[in-house]
mmCIF file of C-alpha atoms (C1' of nucleotides) in Angstrom:
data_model
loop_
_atom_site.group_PDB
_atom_site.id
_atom_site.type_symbol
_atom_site.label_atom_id
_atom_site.label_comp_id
_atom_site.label_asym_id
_atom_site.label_seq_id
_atom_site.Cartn_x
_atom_site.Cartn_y
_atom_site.Cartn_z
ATOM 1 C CA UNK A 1 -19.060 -18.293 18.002
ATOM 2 C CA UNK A 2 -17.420 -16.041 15.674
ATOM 3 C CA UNK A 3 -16.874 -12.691 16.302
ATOM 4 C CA UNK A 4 -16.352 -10.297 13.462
ATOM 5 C CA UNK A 5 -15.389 -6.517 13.627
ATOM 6 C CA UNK A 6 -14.929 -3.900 11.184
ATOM 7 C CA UNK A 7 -12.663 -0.567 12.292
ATOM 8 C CA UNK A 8 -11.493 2.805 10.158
ATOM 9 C CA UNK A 9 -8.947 3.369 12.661
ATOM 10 C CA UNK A 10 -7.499 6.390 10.546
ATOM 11 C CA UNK A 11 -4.264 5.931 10.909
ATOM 12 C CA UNK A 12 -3.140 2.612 12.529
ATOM 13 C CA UNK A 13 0.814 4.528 13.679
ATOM 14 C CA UNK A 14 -1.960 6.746 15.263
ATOM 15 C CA UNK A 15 -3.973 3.777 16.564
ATOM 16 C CA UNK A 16 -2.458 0.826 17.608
ATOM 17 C CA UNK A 17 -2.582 1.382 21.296
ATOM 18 C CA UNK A 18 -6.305 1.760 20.627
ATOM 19 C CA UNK A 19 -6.773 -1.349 18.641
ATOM 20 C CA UNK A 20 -4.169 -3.699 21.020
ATOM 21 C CA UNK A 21 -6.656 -2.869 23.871
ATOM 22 C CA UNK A 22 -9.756 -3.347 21.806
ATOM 23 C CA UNK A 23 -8.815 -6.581 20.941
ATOM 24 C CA UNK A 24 -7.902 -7.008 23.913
ATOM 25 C CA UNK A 25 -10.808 -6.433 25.876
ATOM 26 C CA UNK A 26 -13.760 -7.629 22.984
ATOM 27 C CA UNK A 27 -11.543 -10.322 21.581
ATOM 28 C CA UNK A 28 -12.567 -10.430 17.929
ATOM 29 C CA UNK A 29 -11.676 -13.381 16.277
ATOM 30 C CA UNK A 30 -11.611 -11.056 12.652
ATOM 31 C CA UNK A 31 -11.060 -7.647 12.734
ATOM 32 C CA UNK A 32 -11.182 -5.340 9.346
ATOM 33 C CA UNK A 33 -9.324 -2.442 9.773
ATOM 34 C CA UNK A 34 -9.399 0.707 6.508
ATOM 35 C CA UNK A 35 -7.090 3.735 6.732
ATOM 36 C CA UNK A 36 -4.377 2.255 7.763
ATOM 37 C CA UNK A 37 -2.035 4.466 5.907
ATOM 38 C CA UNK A 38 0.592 2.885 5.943
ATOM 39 C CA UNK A 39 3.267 1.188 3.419
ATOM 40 C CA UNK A 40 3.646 -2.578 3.890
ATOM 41 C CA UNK A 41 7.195 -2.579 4.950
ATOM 42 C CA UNK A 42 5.923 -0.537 8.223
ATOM 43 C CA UNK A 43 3.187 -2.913 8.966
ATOM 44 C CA UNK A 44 2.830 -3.273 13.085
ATOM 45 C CA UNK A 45 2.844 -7.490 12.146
ATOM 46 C CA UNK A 46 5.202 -8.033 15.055
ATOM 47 C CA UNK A 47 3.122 -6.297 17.906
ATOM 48 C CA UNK A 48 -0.667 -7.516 16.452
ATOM 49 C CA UNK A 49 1.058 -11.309 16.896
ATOM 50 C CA UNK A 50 1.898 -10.296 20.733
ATOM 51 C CA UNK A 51 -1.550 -9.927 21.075
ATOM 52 C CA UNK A 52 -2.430 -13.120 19.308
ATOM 53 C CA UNK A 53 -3.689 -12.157 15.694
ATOM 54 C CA UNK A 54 -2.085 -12.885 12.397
ATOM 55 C CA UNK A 55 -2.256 -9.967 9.706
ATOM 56 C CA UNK A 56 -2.720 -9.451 6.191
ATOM 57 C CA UNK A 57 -2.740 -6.078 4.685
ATOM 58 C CA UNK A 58 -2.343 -4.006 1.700
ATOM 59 C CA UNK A 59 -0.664 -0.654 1.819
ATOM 60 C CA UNK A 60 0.392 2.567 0.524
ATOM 61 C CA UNK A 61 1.759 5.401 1.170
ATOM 62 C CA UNK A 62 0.015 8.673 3.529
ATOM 63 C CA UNK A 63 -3.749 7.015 2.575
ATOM 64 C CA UNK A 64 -5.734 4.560 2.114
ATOM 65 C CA UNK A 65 -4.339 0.891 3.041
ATOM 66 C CA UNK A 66 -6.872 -1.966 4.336
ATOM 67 C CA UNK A 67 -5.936 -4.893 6.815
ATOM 68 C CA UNK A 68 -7.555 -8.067 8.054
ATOM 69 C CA UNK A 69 -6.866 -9.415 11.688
ATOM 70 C CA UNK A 70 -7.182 -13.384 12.441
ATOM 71 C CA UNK A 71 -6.714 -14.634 15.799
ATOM 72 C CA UNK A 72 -4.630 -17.229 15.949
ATOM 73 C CA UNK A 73 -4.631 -20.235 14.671
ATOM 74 C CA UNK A 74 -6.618 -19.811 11.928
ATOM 75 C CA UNK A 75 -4.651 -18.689 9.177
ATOM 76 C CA UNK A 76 -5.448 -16.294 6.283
ATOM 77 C CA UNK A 77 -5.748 -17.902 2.628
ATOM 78 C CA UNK A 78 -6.515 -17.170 -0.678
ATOM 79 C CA UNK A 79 -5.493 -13.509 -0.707
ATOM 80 C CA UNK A 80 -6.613 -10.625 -2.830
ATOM 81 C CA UNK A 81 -5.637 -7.419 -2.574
ATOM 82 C CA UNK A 82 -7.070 -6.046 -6.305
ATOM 83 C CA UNK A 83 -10.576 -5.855 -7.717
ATOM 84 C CA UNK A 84 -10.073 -8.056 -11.118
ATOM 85 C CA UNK A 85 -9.849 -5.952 -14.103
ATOM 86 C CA UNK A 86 -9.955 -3.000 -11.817
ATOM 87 C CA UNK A 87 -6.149 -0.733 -12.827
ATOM 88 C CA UNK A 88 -6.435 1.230 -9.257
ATOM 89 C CA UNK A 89 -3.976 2.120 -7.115
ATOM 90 C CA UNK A 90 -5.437 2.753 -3.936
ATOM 91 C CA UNK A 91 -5.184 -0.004 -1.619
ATOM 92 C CA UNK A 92 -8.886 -0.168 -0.770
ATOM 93 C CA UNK A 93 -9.946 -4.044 -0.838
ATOM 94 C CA UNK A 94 -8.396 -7.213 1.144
ATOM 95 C CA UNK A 95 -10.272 -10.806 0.587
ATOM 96 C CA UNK A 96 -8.614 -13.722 2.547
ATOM 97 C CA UNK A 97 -10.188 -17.095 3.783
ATOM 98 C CA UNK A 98 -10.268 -17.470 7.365
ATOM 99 C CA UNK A 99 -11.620 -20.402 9.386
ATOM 100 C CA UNK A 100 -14.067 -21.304 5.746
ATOM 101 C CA UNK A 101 -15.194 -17.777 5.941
ATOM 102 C CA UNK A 102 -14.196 -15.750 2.853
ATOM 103 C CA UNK A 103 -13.473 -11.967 4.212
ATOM 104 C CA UNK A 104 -13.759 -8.864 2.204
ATOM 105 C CA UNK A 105 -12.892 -5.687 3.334
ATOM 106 C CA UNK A 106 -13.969 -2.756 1.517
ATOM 107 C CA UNK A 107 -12.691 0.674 1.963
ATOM 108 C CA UNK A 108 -15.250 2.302 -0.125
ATOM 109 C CA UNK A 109 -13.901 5.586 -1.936
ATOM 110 C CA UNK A 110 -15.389 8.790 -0.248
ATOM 111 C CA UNK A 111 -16.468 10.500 -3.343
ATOM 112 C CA UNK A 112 -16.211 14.149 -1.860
ATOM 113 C CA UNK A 113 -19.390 15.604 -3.649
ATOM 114 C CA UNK A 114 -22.313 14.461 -5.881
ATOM 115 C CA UNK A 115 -20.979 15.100 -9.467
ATOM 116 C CA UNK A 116 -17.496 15.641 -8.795
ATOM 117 C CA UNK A 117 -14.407 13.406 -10.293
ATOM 118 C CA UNK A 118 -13.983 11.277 -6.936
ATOM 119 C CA UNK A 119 -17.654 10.500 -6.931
ATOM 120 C CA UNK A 120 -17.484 9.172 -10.662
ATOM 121 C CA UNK A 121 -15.014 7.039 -9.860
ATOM 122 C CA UNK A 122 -16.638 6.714 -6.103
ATOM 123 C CA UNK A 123 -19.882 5.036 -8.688
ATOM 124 C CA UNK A 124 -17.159 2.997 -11.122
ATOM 125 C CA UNK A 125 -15.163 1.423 -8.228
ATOM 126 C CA UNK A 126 -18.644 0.354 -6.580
ATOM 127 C CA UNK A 127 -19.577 -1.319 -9.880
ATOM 128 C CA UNK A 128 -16.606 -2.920 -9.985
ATOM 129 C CA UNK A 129 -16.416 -4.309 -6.288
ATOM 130 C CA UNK A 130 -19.932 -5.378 -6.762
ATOM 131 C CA UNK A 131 -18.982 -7.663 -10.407
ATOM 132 C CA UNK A 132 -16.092 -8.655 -8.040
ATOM 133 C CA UNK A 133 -18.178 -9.982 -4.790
ATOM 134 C CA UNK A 134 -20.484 -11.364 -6.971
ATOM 135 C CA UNK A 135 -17.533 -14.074 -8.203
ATOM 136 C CA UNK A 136 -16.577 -14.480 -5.046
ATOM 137 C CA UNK A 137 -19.847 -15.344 -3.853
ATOM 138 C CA UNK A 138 -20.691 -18.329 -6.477
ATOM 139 C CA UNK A 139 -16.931 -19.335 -5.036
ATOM 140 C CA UNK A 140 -17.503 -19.429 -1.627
ATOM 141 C CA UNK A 141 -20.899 -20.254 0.838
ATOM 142 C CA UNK A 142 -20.047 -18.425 3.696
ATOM 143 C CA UNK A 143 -18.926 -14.258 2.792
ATOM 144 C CA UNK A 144 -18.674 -11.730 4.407
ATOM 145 C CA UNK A 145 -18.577 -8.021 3.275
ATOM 146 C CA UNK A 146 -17.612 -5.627 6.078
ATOM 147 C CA UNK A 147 -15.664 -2.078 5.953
ATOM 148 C CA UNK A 148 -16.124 1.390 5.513
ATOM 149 C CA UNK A 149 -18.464 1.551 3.025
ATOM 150 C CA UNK A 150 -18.971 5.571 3.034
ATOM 151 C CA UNK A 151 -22.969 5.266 2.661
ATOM 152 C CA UNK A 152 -25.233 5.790 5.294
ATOM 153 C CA UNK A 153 -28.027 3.413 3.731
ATOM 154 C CA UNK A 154 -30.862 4.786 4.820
ATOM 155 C CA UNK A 155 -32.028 7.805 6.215
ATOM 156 C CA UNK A 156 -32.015 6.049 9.893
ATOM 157 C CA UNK A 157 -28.399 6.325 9.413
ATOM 158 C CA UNK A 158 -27.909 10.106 9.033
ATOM 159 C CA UNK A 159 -28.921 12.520 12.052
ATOM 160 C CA UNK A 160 -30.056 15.204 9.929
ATOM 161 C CA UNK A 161 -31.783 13.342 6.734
ATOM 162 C CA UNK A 162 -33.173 16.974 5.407
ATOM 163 C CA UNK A 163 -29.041 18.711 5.673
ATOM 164 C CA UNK A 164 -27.792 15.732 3.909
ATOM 165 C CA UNK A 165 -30.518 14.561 1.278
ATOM 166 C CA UNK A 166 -29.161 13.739 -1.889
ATOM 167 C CA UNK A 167 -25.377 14.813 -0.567
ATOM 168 C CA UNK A 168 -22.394 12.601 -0.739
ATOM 169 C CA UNK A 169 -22.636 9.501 1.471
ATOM 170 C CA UNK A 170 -26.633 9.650 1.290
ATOM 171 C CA UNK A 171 -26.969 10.214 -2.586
ATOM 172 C CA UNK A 172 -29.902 7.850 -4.428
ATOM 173 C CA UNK A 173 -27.234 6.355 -6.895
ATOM 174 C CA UNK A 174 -24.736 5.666 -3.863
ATOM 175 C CA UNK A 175 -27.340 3.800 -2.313
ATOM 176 C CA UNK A 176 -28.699 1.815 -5.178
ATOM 177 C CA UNK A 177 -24.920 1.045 -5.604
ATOM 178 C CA UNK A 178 -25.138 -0.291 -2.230
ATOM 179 C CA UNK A 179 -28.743 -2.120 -2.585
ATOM 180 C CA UNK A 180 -27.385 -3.886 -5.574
ATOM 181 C CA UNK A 181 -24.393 -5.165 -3.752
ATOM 182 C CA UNK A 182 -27.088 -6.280 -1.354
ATOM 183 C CA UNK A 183 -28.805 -7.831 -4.261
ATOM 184 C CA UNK A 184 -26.210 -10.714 -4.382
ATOM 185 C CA UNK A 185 -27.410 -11.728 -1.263
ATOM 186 C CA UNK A 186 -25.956 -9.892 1.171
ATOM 187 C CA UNK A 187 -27.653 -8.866 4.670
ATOM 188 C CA UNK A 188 -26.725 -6.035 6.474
ATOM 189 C CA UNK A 189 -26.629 -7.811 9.857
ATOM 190 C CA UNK A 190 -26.906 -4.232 12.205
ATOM 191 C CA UNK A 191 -30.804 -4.128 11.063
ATOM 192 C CA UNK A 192 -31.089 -8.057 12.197
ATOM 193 C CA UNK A 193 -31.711 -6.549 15.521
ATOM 194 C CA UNK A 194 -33.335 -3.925 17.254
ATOM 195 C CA UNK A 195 -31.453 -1.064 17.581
ATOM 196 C CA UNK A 196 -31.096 1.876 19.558
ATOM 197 C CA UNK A 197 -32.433 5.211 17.124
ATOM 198 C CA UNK A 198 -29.735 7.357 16.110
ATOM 199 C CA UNK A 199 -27.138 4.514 16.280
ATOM 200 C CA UNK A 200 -23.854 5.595 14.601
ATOM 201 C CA UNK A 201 -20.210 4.376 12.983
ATOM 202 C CA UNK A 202 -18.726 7.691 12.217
ATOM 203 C CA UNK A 203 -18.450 11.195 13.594
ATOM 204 C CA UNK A 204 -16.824 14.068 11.530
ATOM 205 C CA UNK A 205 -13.827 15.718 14.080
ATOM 206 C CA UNK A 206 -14.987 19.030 13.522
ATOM 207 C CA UNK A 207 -17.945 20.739 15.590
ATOM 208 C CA UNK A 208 -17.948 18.532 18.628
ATOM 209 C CA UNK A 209 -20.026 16.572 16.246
ATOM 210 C CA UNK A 210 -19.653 12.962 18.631
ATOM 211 C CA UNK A 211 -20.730 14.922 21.827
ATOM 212 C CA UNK A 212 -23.447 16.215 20.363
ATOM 213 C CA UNK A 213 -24.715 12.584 19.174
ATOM 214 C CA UNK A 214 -24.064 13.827 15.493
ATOM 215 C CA UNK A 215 -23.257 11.238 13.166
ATOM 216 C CA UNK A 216 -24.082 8.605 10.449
ATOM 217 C CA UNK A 217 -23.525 5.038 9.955
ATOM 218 C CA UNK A 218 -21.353 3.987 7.184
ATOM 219 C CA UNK A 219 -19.600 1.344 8.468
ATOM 220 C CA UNK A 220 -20.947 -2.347 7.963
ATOM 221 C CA UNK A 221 -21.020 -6.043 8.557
ATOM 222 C CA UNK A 222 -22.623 -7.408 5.445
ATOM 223 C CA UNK A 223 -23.475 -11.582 5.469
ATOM 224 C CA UNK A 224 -24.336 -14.003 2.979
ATOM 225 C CA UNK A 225 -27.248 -15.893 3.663
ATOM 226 C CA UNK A 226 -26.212 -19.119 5.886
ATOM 227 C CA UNK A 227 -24.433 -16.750 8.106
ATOM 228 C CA UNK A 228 -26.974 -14.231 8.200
ATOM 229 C CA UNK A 229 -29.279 -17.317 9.457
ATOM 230 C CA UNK A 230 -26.676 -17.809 11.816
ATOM 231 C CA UNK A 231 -25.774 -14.283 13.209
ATOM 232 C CA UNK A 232 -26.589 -13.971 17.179
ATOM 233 C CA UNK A 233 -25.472 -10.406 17.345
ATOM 234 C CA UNK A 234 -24.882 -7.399 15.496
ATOM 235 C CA UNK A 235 -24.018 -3.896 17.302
ATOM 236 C CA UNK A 236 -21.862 -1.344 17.699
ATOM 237 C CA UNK A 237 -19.467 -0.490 20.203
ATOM 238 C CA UNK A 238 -18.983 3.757 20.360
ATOM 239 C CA UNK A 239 -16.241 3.697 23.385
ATOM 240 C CA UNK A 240 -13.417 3.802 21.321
ATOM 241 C CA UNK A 241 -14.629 6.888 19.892
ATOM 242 C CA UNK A 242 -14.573 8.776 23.801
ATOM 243 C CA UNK A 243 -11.285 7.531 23.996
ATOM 244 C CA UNK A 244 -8.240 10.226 23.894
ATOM 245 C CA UNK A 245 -6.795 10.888 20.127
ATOM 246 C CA UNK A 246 -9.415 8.521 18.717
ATOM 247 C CA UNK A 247 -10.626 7.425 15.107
ATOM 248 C CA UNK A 248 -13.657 9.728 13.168
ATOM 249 C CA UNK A 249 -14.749 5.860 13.405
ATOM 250 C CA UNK A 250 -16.100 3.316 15.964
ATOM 251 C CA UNK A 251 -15.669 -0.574 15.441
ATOM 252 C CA UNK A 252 -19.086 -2.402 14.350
ATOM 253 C CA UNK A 253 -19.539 -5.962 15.198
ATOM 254 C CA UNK A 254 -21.586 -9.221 14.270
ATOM 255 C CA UNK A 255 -21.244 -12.669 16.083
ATOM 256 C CA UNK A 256 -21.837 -15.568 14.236
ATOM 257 C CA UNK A 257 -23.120 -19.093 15.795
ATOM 258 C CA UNK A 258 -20.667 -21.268 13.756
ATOM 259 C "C1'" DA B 1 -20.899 28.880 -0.179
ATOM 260 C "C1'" DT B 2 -17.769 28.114 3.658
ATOM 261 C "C1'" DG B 3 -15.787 26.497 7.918
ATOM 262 C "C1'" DG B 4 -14.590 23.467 11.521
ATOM 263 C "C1'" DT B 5 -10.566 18.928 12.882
ATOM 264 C "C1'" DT B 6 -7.248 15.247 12.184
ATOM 265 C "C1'" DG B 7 -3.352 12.754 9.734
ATOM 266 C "C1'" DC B 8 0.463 12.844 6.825
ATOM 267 C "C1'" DG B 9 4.400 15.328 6.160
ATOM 268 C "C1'" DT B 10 6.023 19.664 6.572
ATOM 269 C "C1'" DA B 11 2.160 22.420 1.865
ATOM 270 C "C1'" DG B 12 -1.763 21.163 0.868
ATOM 271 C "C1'" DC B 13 -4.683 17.178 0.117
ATOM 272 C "C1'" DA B 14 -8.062 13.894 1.825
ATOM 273 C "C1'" DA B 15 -11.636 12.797 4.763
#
DNA sequence: ATGGTTGCGTAGCAA
């Protein structure tokens, strides 16, 4: 069984007591982790191998900065930290081959507001990744596409449909953005299953949104089709968000029978 | 229309 995680830990100098007993106690075998923020050179490598998991990461400085946990032995391969003929940046995408699964995690750009600068380029960079992932997928049988994609894809995934219709993270072109990155084949492997109603991946700090069951889901595990024919499991696990100092985000998970 | 909370870095931006 694989077990396959995605995590915007916001801040991993912030998190990494949260994510060494996480992996501790659920034992991914991959774990995706966006917002990092944090430069390369200050990379926790040394204290992620204690607990058993190779790293590869891309960094910057103060935001952004993606990361891809392997437990060991399978090592990562084939890295890419750049979407081809992409100039950008913001460390926001990490593909690496691990175990004949190729891994891509996304840390899809916010966008702020409809019709401002960051969503342009929000709508450019989601082109992009999407003429990206769709090379990778004639490359590769087995993908998967997991991260913080900052869409709630339906309105099942927003707790207030009416207060957020046609705002940022629920606009129509974010979502067609999303449904033709879908198009390539891609599953989303939460809605595999039954799920609870009001099931959510993110909860804004401010307002006691998470104890008042406030949130959206925005953070995915996205399969190509032999492993979507294969996936046991998909869910996702909120205790990391009632833990003390915690991320905006909870971890999301699919297991694989491979 | 704005605010509220957190992180980084030490003001103000980003989310």
């Amino acid at each position: 069984m694989l077990k396959v995680a995605s995590w915007n830990v916001n801040s991993l100098n912030v998190r990494l007591p949260h994510v060494q007993a996480w992996c501790a106690a659920a034992q991914p075998d991959i774990l995706a982790l966006q917002e990092t923020k944090l430069v390369d050179e200050k990379f926790p490598a040394e204290a992620l191998a204690e607990a058993g998991y190779h790293s590869v990461f891309s960094g910057q400085p103060t935001y952004n900065g993606v990361a891809i946990l392997s437990r060991e032995p399978a090592e990562p391969d084939d890295i890419v930290t750049d979407i081809p003929d992409f100039d950008d940046p913001q460390r926001r995408v990490l593909a690496a081959t691990i175990g004949g699964v190729r891994v891509i995690d996304l840390y899809v750009v916010n966008g702020k507001e409809v019709g401002s600068d960051k969503y342009e380029y929000k709508l450019a960079w989601l082109a992009a990744a999407t003429r990206w992932i769709e090379a990778e997928m004639k490359a590769h049988e087995r993908v998967i596409v997991l991260g913080d994609f900052n869409i709630a894809p339906e309105d099942r995934d927003v707790y207030d449909p009416e207060a957020w219709h046609e705002k940022i993270l629920c606009s129509t072109p974010e979502r067609e953005a999303l449904q033709r990155l879908c198009g390539l084949g891609l599953t989303d492997t939460f809605r595999l299953f039954e799920q609870e109603e009001r099931s959510w991946s993110w909860w804004d700090y401010r307002m006691n949104m998470f104890r008042r069951k406030l949130g959206l889901r925005i953070d995915l595990v996205l399969s190509s089709k032999s492993l979507t024919e294969a996936c046991g499991a998909a869910y996702i696990d909120v205790e990391p968000r009632r833990q003390d100092r915690p991320s905006d985000h909870t971890p999301v998970i699919a297991e694989f029978k491979i």
